[in-house]
Amino acid sequence: MSRINKNVILALLTLTSSAFLLFQLYYYKHYLSAKNGTGLSKSKGSRIGFDSTQWRAVKKFIVLTSSQNVPVFLIDPLILELINKDFEQVKNTSHGSTSECKFFCVPRDFTTFALRYHLWKNEEGWFRIAENMGFQCLKIESKDPRLDGIDSLSGTEIPLHYICRLANHAIHLVVFHERSGNYLWHGHLRLKGHMDRKFVPFRKLQFGRYPGAFDRPELQQITVDGLEILIPKDPVHFLEEIPRSRFIECRYKEARAFFQQYLDDNTVEAMAFRKNAKELLQLAAKTLKKLGVQFWLSSGTCLGWYRQCNIIPYSKDVDLGIFIQDYKSDIISAFQDVGLPLKHKFGKVEDSLELSFQGKDDIKLDIFFFYEETDHMWNGGTQAKTGKKFKFPEMESLFVLFDKYKGYLFPKFTLCWTEFVDMKVHVPCETTEYIEANYGKTWKIPVKTWDWKRSPPNVQPNGIWPISEWDEVIQLY
């Protein structure tokens, strides 16, 4: 009897000890480990954050694109910024050497990649495989704007964006197309009527609100959060391009209509001028790019792009605009070094600066510097023969003329990219207002005789003074 009691007691003690041990293990796992998770996260063998929805979606996408040889690279601004802050360490990270997910595990709706379309060989097959892997994909297409100038091809659609959703995270794949100006272009993300507008929170997308243009980036492969990806070799430059990437097309249909009404000049002289003007523009762009000076098409060159998608053959020169704050003291010597001697220099940096360089075959390069006021921009004008400056805005009194305004008036504008004569160049985004300030509302009608002192509407008195008295104002000044 006493022996049986001892066995029962021993069994009870063993059971109690086991229960206590299980309780300790449970407590440690669910309380202490949660409370002290930060300190335990760096222990050997732990991998923190790699079970997140975002990381799993990105990993699956990388596996998909790698297996199908889809040429994608990361362009997500948030992640590129994080990578850039610790760039050297990220570059030196090898596959599997990281124990904590720092970049692809940040809670967010999207991760953005880019695709160079001309390198993609199996679009339809990739799309099917993506859906078989669990992705729900939306394809956004639109007409190819490069073909708008060709009647037989106008309306041909090309892919512009893919949105591939896995669980509650989506991959935004921006399709980059090669353009003849040696740059990459992506289109506007515009949903068609049948598409589900609740598929993802589209308004949070950082690419696709408008078409964009980028320099073709050189790429490099790095390991980020255990995943091998491609990123721009110079992430800082790419990030700087994003807010300035907005692109507007030449108006090909309107240009066709213009030439139906006004026959194009295809004489030998006109074709020679366009060829020489194009070469002059290319040389000027190359020179200014080396100097790091931003410019845009102005005056007749801008009108030619906007109205007829070409150089106006009777314009006699190439016109560029530069903000005065971008002026550099070595700009004259830089142009002279490439064979463009200075023909005229008018005004000063502080007031009405204008430079004119001599190209071949008597074609000039005119550079107008723009000055910003509170509610407008302006540039000066100077008569070459006399050196007399012209500062004629729309005024109400002679006092205001001399005291407040200082040149051809323009409404404030921002800059967009466009393509012109096989080049990626800037033009004012608010192009119509810019053109009308220079040429009035009748700018669609070609005028071969243009007096820069009288013709522009932004230097005419608009009824304040008769033309006869306007001449007197010039002499007074």
Short mmCIF file of C-alpha atoms in Angstrom, two decimals:
data_model
loop_
_atom_site.label_atom_id
_atom_site.label_comp_id
_atom_site.label_asym_id
_atom_site.label_seq_id
_atom_site.Cartn_x
_atom_site.Cartn_y
_atom_site.Cartn_z
CA MET A 1 0.00 0.00 0.00
CA SER A 2 2.70 2.43 0.93
CA ARG A 3 4.62 1.37 -2.20
CA ILE A 4 1.58 2.16 -4.44
CA ASN A 5 1.21 5.55 -2.84
CA LYS A 6 4.87 6.29 -3.53
CA ASN A 7 4.39 5.40 -7.24
CA VAL A 8 1.31 7.59 -7.51
CA ILE A 9 3.06 10.45 -5.85
CA LEU A 10 6.06 10.04 -8.18
CA ALA A 11 3.77 10.03 -11.22
CA LEU A 12 1.97 13.14 -10.01
CA LEU A 13 5.27 14.92 -9.45
CA THR A 14 6.45 13.96 -12.93
CA LEU A 15 3.20 15.17 -14.50
CA THR A 16 3.32 18.41 -12.55
CA SER A 17 6.94 19.04 -13.56
CA SER A 18 6.12 18.38 -17.21
CA ALA A 19 3.13 20.75 -17.07
CA PHE A 20 5.25 23.43 -15.45
CA LEU A 21 7.95 23.01 -18.09
CA LEU A 22 5.39 23.29 -20.91
CA PHE A 23 3.98 26.42 -19.27
CA GLN A 24 7.46 27.97 -19.12
CA LEU A 25 8.05 27.21 -22.78
CA TYR A 26 4.66 28.69 -23.72
CA TYR A 27 5.27 31.80 -21.61
CA TYR A 28 8.71 32.29 -23.10
CA LYS A 29 7.45 31.92 -26.66
CA HIS A 30 4.36 34.10 -26.44
CA TYR A 31 5.37 36.74 -23.89
CA LEU A 32 9.07 37.13 -23.31
CA SER A 33 10.02 36.60 -27.00
CA ALA A 34 7.44 39.16 -28.09
CA LYS A 35 8.53 41.64 -25.45
CA ASN A 36 12.21 41.24 -26.18
CA GLY A 37 11.87 40.65 -29.92
CA THR A 38 14.30 43.43 -30.82
CA GLY A 39 17.10 41.94 -28.85
CA LEU A 40 16.44 38.44 -30.13
CA SER A 41 16.03 39.45 -33.77
CA LYS A 42 19.76 39.56 -34.38
CA SER A 43 20.49 36.16 -32.96
CA LYS A 44 22.13 33.69 -35.28
CA GLY A 45 19.81 32.16 -37.87
CA SER A 46 16.89 34.57 -37.42
CA ARG A 47 15.37 36.30 -40.48
CA ILE A 48 13.23 39.26 -39.52
CA GLY A 49 10.54 40.60 -41.82
CA PHE A 50 10.94 38.05 -44.58
CA ASP A 51 7.43 36.73 -44.01
CA SER A 52 5.82 40.06 -44.97
CA THR A 53 3.28 40.22 -47.79
CA GLN A 54 5.34 42.84 -49.62
CA TRP A 55 8.55 40.83 -49.63
CA ARG A 56 6.79 37.64 -50.70
CA ALA A 57 5.11 39.46 -53.61
CA VAL A 58 8.38 41.01 -54.75
CA LYS A 59 10.24 37.71 -54.44
CA LYS A 60 7.63 35.91 -56.52
CA PHE A 61 7.77 38.66 -59.13
CA ILE A 62 11.59 38.44 -59.31
CA VAL A 63 11.40 34.66 -59.67
CA LEU A 64 8.83 35.07 -62.44
CA THR A 65 10.76 37.70 -64.42
CA SER A 66 14.10 35.93 -63.99
CA SER A 67 12.77 32.60 -65.18
CA GLN A 68 11.24 34.25 -68.26
CA ASN A 69 14.21 36.56 -68.99
CA VAL A 70 12.04 39.65 -68.65
CA PRO A 71 14.40 42.69 -68.53
CA VAL A 72 13.05 44.57 -65.50
CA PHE A 73 14.78 46.97 -63.13
CA LEU A 74 13.71 48.72 -59.94
CA ILE A 75 12.53 52.34 -60.26
CA ASP A 76 10.53 52.62 -57.04
CA PRO A 77 11.41 56.10 -55.66
CA LEU A 78 11.02 55.19 -51.97
CA ILE A 79 13.16 52.07 -52.17
CA LEU A 80 15.78 53.72 -54.40
CA GLU A 81 16.09 56.53 -51.86
CA LEU A 82 16.55 54.01 -49.03
CA ILE A 83 19.14 52.09 -51.06
CA ASN A 84 20.99 55.29 -51.96
CA LYS A 85 21.33 56.27 -48.30
CA ASP A 86 23.29 53.08 -47.65
CA PHE A 87 24.52 52.43 -51.19
CA GLU A 88 28.01 51.15 -50.44
CA GLN A 89 26.81 48.61 -47.90
CA VAL A 90 24.04 47.42 -50.20
CA LYS A 91 26.48 46.97 -53.11
CA ASN A 92 28.73 44.85 -50.91
CA THR A 93 25.91 42.64 -49.60
CA SER A 94 26.02 39.10 -50.95
CA HIS A 95 23.10 36.77 -51.51
CA GLY A 96 21.78 35.33 -48.23
CA SER A 97 24.07 37.40 -46.00
CA THR A 98 21.34 39.66 -44.63
CA SER A 99 19.24 38.68 -41.62
CA GLU A 100 16.77 41.58 -41.63
CA CYS A 101 14.45 42.80 -44.38
CA LYS A 102 14.92 46.57 -44.62
CA PHE A 103 13.70 47.66 -48.06
CA PHE A 104 10.96 45.43 -49.49
CA CYS A 105 9.23 44.92 -46.15
CA VAL A 106 8.00 48.46 -45.60
CA PRO A 107 4.16 48.30 -45.51
CA ARG A 108 2.89 49.87 -48.74
CA ASP A 109 0.50 49.22 -51.61
CA PHE A 110 2.94 49.08 -54.53
CA THR A 111 6.48 48.28 -55.56
CA THR A 112 7.48 49.77 -58.92
CA PHE A 113 9.66 48.20 -61.60
CA ALA A 114 10.39 49.20 -65.19
CA LEU A 115 10.58 47.11 -68.32
CA ARG A 116 12.52 47.94 -71.50
CA TYR A 117 9.97 46.79 -74.04
CA HIS A 118 12.27 46.32 -77.04
CA LEU A 119 14.17 43.65 -75.06
CA TRP A 120 11.04 41.67 -74.18
CA LYS A 121 10.58 38.52 -76.25
CA ASN A 122 7.63 36.64 -74.74
CA GLU A 123 4.95 39.03 -73.56
CA GLU A 124 1.88 36.81 -73.83
CA GLY A 125 3.60 33.75 -72.33
CA TRP A 126 4.81 35.79 -69.37
CA PHE A 127 1.32 37.13 -68.76
CA ARG A 128 -0.17 33.62 -68.56
CA ILE A 129 2.58 32.32 -66.26
CA ALA A 130 2.10 35.30 -63.93
CA GLU A 131 -1.57 34.43 -63.50
CA ASN A 132 -0.72 30.75 -62.97
CA MET A 133 1.62 31.82 -60.14
CA GLY A 134 -1.26 33.56 -58.37
CA PHE A 135 -0.91 37.11 -59.69
CA GLN A 136 -3.97 38.98 -60.88
CA CYS A 137 -2.73 41.21 -63.70
CA LEU A 138 -4.17 44.25 -65.43
CA LYS A 139 -2.71 45.37 -68.76
CA ILE A 140 -3.05 49.02 -69.79
CA GLU A 141 -2.60 49.74 -73.49
CA SER A 142 -2.98 52.85 -75.62
CA LYS A 143 -2.16 54.02 -79.11
CA ASP A 144 1.47 54.55 -80.04
CA PRO A 145 1.92 58.35 -80.29
CA ARG A 146 4.98 57.87 -82.50
CA LEU A 147 2.68 56.63 -85.26
CA ASP A 148 0.19 59.50 -85.16
CA GLY A 149 1.97 61.11 -88.08
CA ILE A 150 1.40 58.03 -90.26
CA ASP A 151 -2.20 57.59 -91.42
CA SER A 152 -1.97 53.85 -92.05
CA LEU A 153 -0.49 53.11 -88.60
CA SER A 154 -2.22 55.71 -86.44
CA GLY A 155 -4.17 54.02 -83.63
CA THR A 156 -1.85 51.03 -83.25
CA GLU A 157 -1.87 50.09 -79.56
CA ILE A 158 1.16 49.27 -77.42
CA PRO A 159 1.42 48.13 -73.76
CA LEU A 160 2.16 50.98 -71.36
CA HIS A 161 1.66 49.59 -67.84
CA TYR A 162 1.08 46.30 -66.05
CA ILE A 163 -0.39 46.05 -62.55
CA CYS A 164 0.10 42.60 -61.00
CA ARG A 165 -1.54 42.03 -57.62
CA LEU A 166 -0.69 39.28 -55.15
CA ALA A 167 -2.72 39.25 -51.92
CA ASN A 168 -2.84 42.91 -50.83
CA HIS A 169 0.38 44.05 -52.52
CA ALA A 170 0.81 44.99 -56.17
CA ILE A 171 3.73 45.27 -58.56
CA HIS A 172 3.52 48.24 -60.91
CA LEU A 173 5.47 47.45 -64.07
CA VAL A 174 6.10 50.60 -66.12
CA VAL A 175 6.81 49.82 -69.78
CA PHE A 176 9.64 51.95 -71.20
CA HIS A 177 9.81 52.36 -74.97
CA GLU A 178 12.86 53.43 -76.95
CA ARG A 179 12.53 56.75 -78.75
CA SER A 180 14.56 58.03 -81.69
CA GLY A 181 16.17 60.72 -79.56
CA ASN A 182 18.13 58.04 -77.67
CA TYR A 183 15.96 58.11 -74.54
CA LEU A 184 13.25 56.06 -72.82
CA TRP A 185 9.58 57.04 -72.78
CA HIS A 186 6.57 55.77 -70.83
CA GLY A 187 2.95 56.55 -71.47
CA HIS A 188 0.04 57.87 -69.48
CA LEU A 189 -1.81 55.34 -67.32
CA ARG A 190 -5.37 55.92 -68.47
CA LEU A 191 -8.00 53.33 -67.52
CA LYS A 192 -10.51 52.31 -70.16
CA GLY A 193 -14.22 52.11 -69.48
CA HIS A 194 -14.41 48.37 -68.81
CA MET A 195 -11.53 48.31 -66.30
CA ASP A 196 -12.01 47.85 -62.56
CA ARG A 197 -11.13 51.18 -60.96
CA LYS A 198 -10.98 49.50 -57.55
CA PHE A 199 -8.43 46.91 -58.64
CA VAL A 200 -5.73 48.85 -56.74
CA PRO A 201 -5.54 52.40 -55.32
CA PHE A 202 -4.43 53.91 -58.65
CA ARG A 203 -4.08 57.41 -57.25
CA LYS A 204 -1.14 56.29 -55.15
CA LEU A 205 0.87 55.27 -58.21
CA GLN A 206 3.98 57.37 -58.72
CA PHE A 207 4.32 56.78 -62.47
CA GLY A 208 1.66 57.19 -65.13
CA ARG A 209 -0.10 60.41 -64.14
CA TYR A 210 1.40 61.80 -67.33
CA PRO A 211 3.82 60.51 -69.99
CA GLY A 212 7.48 60.67 -68.97
CA ALA A 213 10.93 60.76 -70.60
CA PHE A 214 14.19 59.56 -69.07
CA ASP A 215 17.81 59.21 -70.08
CA ARG A 216 18.61 55.61 -70.86
CA PRO A 217 20.08 54.40 -67.53
CA GLU A 218 23.08 52.16 -67.19
CA LEU A 219 22.10 49.30 -64.87
CA GLN A 220 23.85 47.31 -62.19
CA GLN A 221 22.89 44.18 -60.28
CA ILE A 222 22.77 44.25 -56.48
CA THR A 223 21.31 42.10 -53.71
CA VAL A 224 18.52 43.74 -51.74
CA ASP A 225 16.82 41.86 -48.90
CA GLY A 226 18.17 38.60 -50.28
CA LEU A 227 16.85 39.25 -53.79
CA GLU A 228 19.03 39.92 -56.82
CA ILE A 229 17.68 42.93 -58.73
CA LEU A 230 18.80 45.51 -61.29
CA ILE A 231 18.77 49.22 -60.44
CA PRO A 232 20.06 52.35 -62.22
CA LYS A 233 23.82 52.61 -61.73
CA ASP A 234 23.34 56.26 -60.78
CA PRO A 235 20.22 56.17 -58.59
CA VAL A 236 20.60 59.84 -57.62
CA HIS A 237 20.37 60.98 -61.24
CA PHE A 238 17.33 58.79 -61.87
CA LEU A 239 15.59 60.12 -58.75
CA GLU A 240 16.30 63.68 -59.87
CA GLU A 241 14.75 62.94 -63.25
CA ILE A 242 11.41 61.74 -61.87
CA PRO A 243 9.84 65.10 -60.89
CA ARG A 244 11.12 66.66 -64.15
CA SER A 245 10.14 63.82 -66.47
CA ARG A 246 6.80 65.08 -67.83
CA PHE A 247 6.59 64.64 -71.60
CA ILE A 248 4.29 66.18 -74.24
CA GLU A 249 4.04 65.00 -77.82
CA CYS A 250 4.31 67.03 -80.94
CA ARG A 251 0.82 67.54 -82.38
CA TYR A 252 1.17 65.29 -85.41
CA LYS A 253 -2.48 65.41 -86.48
CA GLU A 254 -2.57 69.20 -86.31
CA ALA A 255 0.69 69.33 -88.26
CA ARG A 256 -0.85 67.19 -91.02
CA ALA A 257 -3.85 69.51 -91.14
CA PHE A 258 -1.52 72.53 -91.31
CA PHE A 259 0.29 71.14 -94.35
CA GLN A 260 -2.99 70.30 -96.04
CA GLN A 261 -3.88 73.98 -95.83
CA TYR A 262 -0.39 75.44 -96.34
CA LEU A 263 1.83 73.41 -98.62
CA ASP A 264 5.17 72.44 -97.13
CA ASP A 265 8.25 74.07 -98.62
CA ASN A 266 10.33 71.23 -100.04
CA THR A 267 12.65 73.30 -102.16
CA VAL A 268 16.38 72.58 -102.13
CA GLU A 269 16.97 75.77 -100.15
CA ALA A 270 14.33 74.88 -97.51
CA MET A 271 15.64 71.36 -97.08
CA ALA A 272 19.22 72.62 -96.75
CA PHE A 273 18.16 75.15 -94.12
CA ARG A 274 16.32 72.52 -92.07
CA LYS A 275 19.34 70.21 -92.22
CA ASN A 276 21.73 72.95 -91.10
CA ALA A 277 19.34 74.19 -88.41
CA LYS A 278 18.97 70.66 -87.05
CA GLU A 279 22.75 70.25 -86.87
CA LEU A 280 23.07 73.63 -85.16
CA LEU A 281 20.41 72.70 -82.60
CA GLN A 282 22.11 69.37 -81.91
CA LEU A 283 25.47 71.09 -81.43
CA ALA A 284 23.95 73.71 -79.12
CA ALA A 285 22.18 71.02 -77.06
CA LYS A 286 25.39 69.00 -76.71
CA THR A 287 27.34 72.08 -75.65
CA LEU A 288 24.78 73.21 -73.09
CA LYS A 289 24.46 69.69 -71.69
CA LYS A 290 28.21 69.60 -71.02
CA LEU A 291 27.86 72.89 -69.17
CA GLY A 292 24.89 71.57 -67.19
CA VAL A 293 22.68 74.39 -68.51
CA GLN A 294 18.98 73.72 -69.00
CA PHE A 295 17.37 75.22 -72.12
CA TRP A 296 14.14 75.06 -74.11
CA LEU A 297 12.90 75.75 -77.63
CA SER A 298 11.76 79.35 -77.89
CA SER A 299 10.34 81.83 -80.41
CA GLY A 300 10.20 80.56 -84.01
CA THR A 301 11.83 77.22 -83.19
CA CYS A 302 9.15 76.52 -80.57
CA LEU A 303 6.43 77.65 -83.00
CA GLY A 304 7.75 75.27 -85.65
CA TRP A 305 7.64 72.35 -83.22
CA TYR A 306 4.16 73.16 -81.94
CA ARG A 307 2.49 74.08 -85.23
CA GLN A 308 4.09 71.79 -87.78
CA CYS A 309 6.42 69.38 -85.90
CA ASN A 310 9.35 70.69 -87.91
CA ILE A 311 11.71 73.60 -88.39
CA ILE A 312 10.16 76.61 -90.16
CA PRO A 313 12.28 76.94 -93.32
CA TYR A 314 12.04 80.73 -93.55
CA SER A 315 12.83 81.40 -89.86
CA LYS A 316 16.56 82.06 -90.57
CA ASP A 317 17.76 81.07 -87.10
CA VAL A 318 17.49 78.69 -84.13
CA ASP A 319 15.99 80.16 -80.94
CA LEU A 320 16.58 78.86 -77.42
CA GLY A 321 15.51 80.09 -73.99
CA ILE A 322 17.51 79.84 -70.75
CA PHE A 323 16.58 80.99 -67.24
CA ILE A 324 19.01 83.69 -66.16
CA GLN A 325 19.82 81.81 -62.95
CA ASP A 326 21.26 79.03 -65.14
CA TYR A 327 23.69 81.39 -66.88
CA LYS A 328 27.37 80.39 -66.64
CA SER A 329 30.29 82.68 -67.32
CA ASP A 330 32.00 80.21 -69.67
CA ILE A 331 29.02 79.77 -71.97
CA ILE A 332 30.47 82.04 -74.67
CA SER A 333 33.86 80.33 -74.71
CA ALA A 334 32.16 76.90 -74.78
CA PHE A 335 30.29 77.80 -77.97
CA GLN A 336 33.35 79.33 -79.54
CA ASP A 337 35.30 76.14 -78.81
CA VAL A 338 32.83 74.12 -80.90
CA GLY A 339 33.05 76.51 -83.86
CA LEU A 340 30.23 78.94 -83.09
CA PRO A 341 31.72 82.43 -82.80
CA LEU A 342 29.87 85.13 -80.88
CA LYS A 343 28.03 87.48 -83.22
CA HIS A 344 26.23 89.73 -80.74
CA LYS A 345 26.02 90.15 -76.99
CA PHE A 346 23.26 92.41 -75.74
CA GLY A 347 22.45 93.58 -72.23
CA LYS A 348 24.01 92.35 -69.02
CA VAL A 349 23.42 89.38 -66.75
CA GLU A 350 21.39 91.65 -64.47
CA ASP A 351 19.29 93.05 -67.31
CA SER A 352 18.14 91.86 -70.75
CA LEU A 353 21.02 89.49 -71.59
CA GLU A 354 20.89 88.00 -75.06
CA LEU A 355 23.56 86.07 -76.97
CA SER A 356 23.77 85.38 -80.69
CA PHE A 357 26.22 82.93 -82.26
CA GLN A 358 27.05 82.45 -85.91
CA GLY A 359 26.47 79.03 -87.42
CA LYS A 360 27.37 77.90 -90.91
CA ASP A 361 25.58 79.16 -94.01
CA ASP A 362 24.57 82.35 -92.21
CA ILE A 363 22.26 80.57 -89.71
CA LYS A 364 22.24 82.19 -86.27
CA LEU A 365 21.79 80.66 -82.85
CA ASP A 366 19.91 83.13 -80.65
CA ILE A 367 19.81 82.52 -76.91
CA PHE A 368 17.32 84.56 -74.91
CA PHE A 369 17.71 84.73 -71.15
CA PHE A 370 14.47 84.87 -69.17
CA TYR A 371 13.93 86.82 -65.96
CA GLU A 372 11.23 85.99 -63.42
CA GLU A 373 9.00 88.52 -61.69
CA THR A 374 6.19 87.90 -59.21
CA ASP A 375 3.49 87.24 -61.78
CA HIS A 376 5.27 86.93 -65.13
CA MET A 377 8.53 86.25 -66.97
CA TRP A 378 10.28 88.43 -69.51
CA ASN A 379 13.24 88.71 -71.79
CA GLY A 380 14.77 91.83 -73.36
CA GLY A 381 15.27 92.81 -76.98
CA THR A 382 18.06 94.89 -78.49
CA GLN A 383 18.45 96.37 -81.98
CA ALA A 384 21.68 95.07 -83.50
CA LYS A 385 22.52 98.14 -85.58
CA THR A 386 22.10 100.76 -82.83
CA GLY A 387 22.45 98.76 -79.61
CA LYS A 388 19.14 100.30 -78.52
CA LYS A 389 17.17 98.19 -76.04
CA PHE A 390 13.49 97.48 -76.50
CA LYS A 391 11.37 96.86 -73.41
CA PHE A 392 7.77 96.99 -74.55
CA PRO A 393 5.12 95.15 -72.57
CA GLU A 394 1.39 95.78 -72.38
CA MET A 395 1.38 98.96 -70.29
CA GLU A 396 -0.95 101.63 -69.00
CA SER A 397 1.58 104.45 -68.62
CA LEU A 398 5.07 105.42 -69.63
CA PHE A 399 6.07 105.43 -65.95
CA VAL A 400 5.06 101.81 -65.56
CA LEU A 401 6.82 101.02 -68.82
CA PHE A 402 10.20 102.12 -67.50
CA ASP A 403 9.75 101.40 -63.83
CA LYS A 404 8.04 98.05 -63.48
CA TYR A 405 8.42 95.78 -66.50
CA LYS A 406 11.51 94.99 -68.46
CA GLY A 407 10.83 93.09 -71.66
CA TYR A 408 8.73 90.80 -73.77
CA LEU A 409 6.14 89.51 -71.35
CA PHE A 410 5.34 85.83 -70.92
CA PRO A 411 2.98 84.14 -68.48
CA LYS A 412 4.81 81.94 -66.00
CA PHE A 413 5.56 78.50 -67.37
CA THR A 414 7.18 75.21 -66.49
CA LEU A 415 9.25 72.91 -68.70
CA CYS A 416 8.32 69.58 -70.26
CA TRP A 417 10.24 67.17 -72.46
CA THR A 418 9.32 66.58 -76.06
CA GLU A 419 10.89 65.07 -79.18
CA PHE A 420 11.96 67.38 -81.99
CA VAL A 421 14.12 66.52 -85.01
CA ASP A 422 15.15 63.25 -83.32
CA MET A 423 16.12 64.97 -80.06
CA LYS A 424 14.79 65.01 -76.52
CA VAL A 425 14.45 68.71 -75.73
CA HIS A 426 12.50 70.97 -73.39
CA VAL A 427 9.55 73.14 -74.36
CA PRO A 428 7.20 75.19 -72.15
CA CYS A 429 4.50 72.88 -70.79
CA GLU A 430 1.99 75.72 -71.13
CA THR A 431 2.81 75.87 -74.82
CA THR A 432 -0.31 77.56 -76.18
CA GLU A 433 -0.01 80.47 -73.74
CA TYR A 434 3.70 80.77 -74.51
CA ILE A 435 3.11 80.78 -78.28
CA GLU A 436 0.24 83.26 -78.03
CA ALA A 437 2.37 85.63 -75.94
CA ASN A 438 4.88 85.67 -78.81
CA TYR A 439 2.64 85.42 -81.87
CA GLY A 440 -0.92 86.23 -80.83
CA LYS A 441 -4.00 84.10 -81.34
CA THR A 442 -3.41 83.94 -85.10
CA TRP A 443 -0.20 81.92 -84.71
CA LYS A 444 -1.61 79.12 -86.86
CA ILE A 445 -1.34 81.36 -89.91
CA PRO A 446 2.24 81.46 -91.28
CA VAL A 447 3.79 84.94 -91.51
CA LYS A 448 6.96 85.10 -93.57
CA THR A 449 7.67 88.78 -92.88
CA TRP A 450 8.21 89.20 -89.16
CA ASP A 451 9.42 92.39 -87.46
CA TRP A 452 10.61 91.40 -84.00
CA LYS A 453 10.22 95.03 -82.78
CA ARG A 454 6.60 95.40 -83.91
CA SER A 455 5.02 92.03 -84.71
CA PRO A 456 4.98 90.25 -81.33
CA PRO A 457 1.75 91.01 -79.41
CA ASN A 458 3.64 91.20 -76.13
CA VAL A 459 5.49 94.33 -77.24
CA GLN A 460 2.64 96.14 -78.96
CA PRO A 461 0.83 99.02 -77.19
CA ASN A 462 -2.60 97.37 -77.58
CA GLY A 463 -4.32 100.69 -78.31
CA ILE A 464 -2.64 102.63 -75.52
CA TRP A 465 -0.50 104.53 -78.01
CA PRO A 466 -1.01 104.86 -81.79
CA ILE A 467 1.80 103.38 -83.87
CA SER A 468 3.11 106.86 -84.69
CA GLU A 469 3.46 107.69 -80.99
CA TRP A 470 4.97 104.24 -80.34
CA ASP A 471 7.92 105.25 -82.54
CA GLU A 472 8.34 108.31 -80.37
CA VAL A 473 8.40 106.17 -77.25
CA ILE A 474 11.22 104.14 -78.80
CA GLN A 475 13.20 107.28 -79.48
CA LEU A 476 12.59 108.63 -75.98
CA TYR A 477 13.90 105.45 -74.47
#
